[in-house]
Coordinates of C-alpha atoms and ligand atoms in Angstrom, one line a residue:
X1 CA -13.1 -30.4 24.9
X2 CA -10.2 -29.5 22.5
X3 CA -6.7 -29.7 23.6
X4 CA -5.2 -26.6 25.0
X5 CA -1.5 -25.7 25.6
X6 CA -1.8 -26.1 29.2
X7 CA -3.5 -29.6 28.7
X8 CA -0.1 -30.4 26.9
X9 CA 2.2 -29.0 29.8
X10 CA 0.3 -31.5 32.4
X11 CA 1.2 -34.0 29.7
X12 CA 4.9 -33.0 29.9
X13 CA 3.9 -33.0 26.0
X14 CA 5.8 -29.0 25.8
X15 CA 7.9 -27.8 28.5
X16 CA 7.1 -25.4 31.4
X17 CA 9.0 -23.9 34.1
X18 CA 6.2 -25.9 36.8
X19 CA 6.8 -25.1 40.5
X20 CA 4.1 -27.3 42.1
X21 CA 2.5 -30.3 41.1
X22 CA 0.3 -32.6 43.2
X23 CA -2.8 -34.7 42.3
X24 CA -5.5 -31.9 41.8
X25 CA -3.1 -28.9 40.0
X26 CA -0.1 -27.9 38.9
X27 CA 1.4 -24.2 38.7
X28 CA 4.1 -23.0 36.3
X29 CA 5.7 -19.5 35.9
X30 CA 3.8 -17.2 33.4
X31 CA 5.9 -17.4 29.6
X32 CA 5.1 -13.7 29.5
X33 CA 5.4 -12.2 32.9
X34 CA 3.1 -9.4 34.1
X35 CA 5.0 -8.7 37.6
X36 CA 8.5 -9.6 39.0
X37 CA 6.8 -12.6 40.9
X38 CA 3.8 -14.7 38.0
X39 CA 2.7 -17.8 37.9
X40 CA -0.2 -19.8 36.9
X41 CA -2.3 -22.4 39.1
X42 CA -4.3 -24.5 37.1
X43 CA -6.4 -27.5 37.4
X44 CA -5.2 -31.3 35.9
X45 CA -9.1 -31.0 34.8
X46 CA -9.7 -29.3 31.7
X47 CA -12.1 -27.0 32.5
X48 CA -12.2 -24.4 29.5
X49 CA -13.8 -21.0 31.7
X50 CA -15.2 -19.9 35.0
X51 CA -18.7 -20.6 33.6
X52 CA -17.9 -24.5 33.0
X53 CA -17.1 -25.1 36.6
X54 CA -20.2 -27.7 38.0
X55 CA -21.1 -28.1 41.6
X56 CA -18.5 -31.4 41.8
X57 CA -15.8 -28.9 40.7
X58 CA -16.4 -26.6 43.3
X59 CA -13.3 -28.5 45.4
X60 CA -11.1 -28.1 42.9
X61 CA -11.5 -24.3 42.1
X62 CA -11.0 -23.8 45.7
X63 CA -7.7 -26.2 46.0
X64 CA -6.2 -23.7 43.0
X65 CA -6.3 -20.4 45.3
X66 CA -5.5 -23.0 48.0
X67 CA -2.3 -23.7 46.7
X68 CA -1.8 -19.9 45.5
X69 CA -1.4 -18.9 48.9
X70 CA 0.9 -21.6 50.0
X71 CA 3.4 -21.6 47.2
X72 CA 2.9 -17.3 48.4
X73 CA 4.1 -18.5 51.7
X74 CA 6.8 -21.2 50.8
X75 CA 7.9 -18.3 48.8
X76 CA 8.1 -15.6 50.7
X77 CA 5.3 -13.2 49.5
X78 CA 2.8 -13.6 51.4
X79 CA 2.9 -11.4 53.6
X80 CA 3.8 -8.0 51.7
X81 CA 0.7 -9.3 49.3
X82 CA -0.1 -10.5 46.3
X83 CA -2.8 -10.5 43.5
X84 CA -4.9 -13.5 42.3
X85 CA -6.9 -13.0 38.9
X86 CA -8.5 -15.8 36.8
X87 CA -10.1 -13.9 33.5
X88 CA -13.1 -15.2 31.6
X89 CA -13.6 -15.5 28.1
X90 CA -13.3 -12.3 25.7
X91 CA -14.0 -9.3 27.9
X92 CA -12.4 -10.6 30.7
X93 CA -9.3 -11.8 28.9
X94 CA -9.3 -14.7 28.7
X95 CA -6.9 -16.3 26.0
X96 CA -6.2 -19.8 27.2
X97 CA -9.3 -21.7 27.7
X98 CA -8.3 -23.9 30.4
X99 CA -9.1 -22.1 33.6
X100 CA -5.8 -20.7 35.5
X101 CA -5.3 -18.7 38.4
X102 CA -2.9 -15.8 37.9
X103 CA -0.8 -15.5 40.8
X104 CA 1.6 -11.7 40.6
X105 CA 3.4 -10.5 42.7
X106 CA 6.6 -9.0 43.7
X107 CA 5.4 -5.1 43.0
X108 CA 2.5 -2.9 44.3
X109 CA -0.5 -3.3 42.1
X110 CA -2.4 -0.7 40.9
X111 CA -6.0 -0.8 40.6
X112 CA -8.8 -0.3 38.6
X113 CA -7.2 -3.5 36.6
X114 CA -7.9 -2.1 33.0
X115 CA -8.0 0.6 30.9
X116 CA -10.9 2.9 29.9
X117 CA -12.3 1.4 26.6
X118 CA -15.5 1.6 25.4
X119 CA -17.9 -2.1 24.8
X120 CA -17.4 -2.5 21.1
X121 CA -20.9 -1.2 19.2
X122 CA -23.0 -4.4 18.3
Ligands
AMP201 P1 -5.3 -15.5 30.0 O1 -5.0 -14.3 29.1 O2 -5.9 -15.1 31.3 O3 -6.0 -16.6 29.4 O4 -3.8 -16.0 30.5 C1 -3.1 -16.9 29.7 C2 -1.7 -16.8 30.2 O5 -1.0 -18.0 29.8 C3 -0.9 -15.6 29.7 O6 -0.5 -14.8 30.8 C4 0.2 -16.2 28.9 O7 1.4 -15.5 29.0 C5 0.3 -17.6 29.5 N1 0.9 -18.6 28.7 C6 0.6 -19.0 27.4 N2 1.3 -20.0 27.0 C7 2.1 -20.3 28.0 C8 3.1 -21.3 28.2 N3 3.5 -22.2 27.2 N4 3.8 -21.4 29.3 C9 3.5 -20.5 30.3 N5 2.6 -19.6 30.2 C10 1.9 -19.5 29.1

């Protein structure tokens, strides 16, 4: 798998505001924040989208929303709530392909999560 930005973060290769790190992740504050409170969670395994994961990465997709909701606690949101979103390839969107979990906070969210557009015509 080609390189992605957030391959070159783990690396320490560019520089990220990162807020967690331990064997299996690492999460880093969003470069272009959607909420007062977002960060990403991401695996040290390059995994390019939700479709990729295998059965023997079924541990590590858990640990990411796993670690979600204990940076959530550590920082003090847990409890008025929070919103976890990983997006998939082009009609989800996706733009990184590294899988990340989206962690935002810090405002109420409202919901459906898009806007009303039409699937392109084929
Ligand atoms: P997605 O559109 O779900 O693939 O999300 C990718 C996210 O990565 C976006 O919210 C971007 O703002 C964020 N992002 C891209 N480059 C960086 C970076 N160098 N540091 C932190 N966040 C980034």
């Amino acid at each position: 798998m080609s390189d992605t930005i957030f391959s070159k973060i783990i690396n320490r290769e560019i520089p990220a505001d990162i807020i967690y790190e331990d064997d299996i992740s690492l999460a880093f504050k969003d470069i272009n924040p959607q909420a007062p409170i977002h960060f990403l969670v991401i695996p040290k395994k390059p995994i390019a989208t939700i479709n990729a994961i295998t059965e023997e990465d079924r541990l590590v997709v858990g640990h990411l929303s796993y670690v979600a909701a204990k940076l959530a606690d550590e920082m003090g949101f847990a409890e008025e709530g929070y919103r976890t979103v990983m997006n998939c390839n082009e009609f989800g969107g996706q733009t990184v392909y590294h899988i990340h979990l989206h962690v935002l906070g810090g405002k109420l969210m409202g919901w459906p999560p898009y806007t009303d557009k039409p699937k392109p015509l084929e």
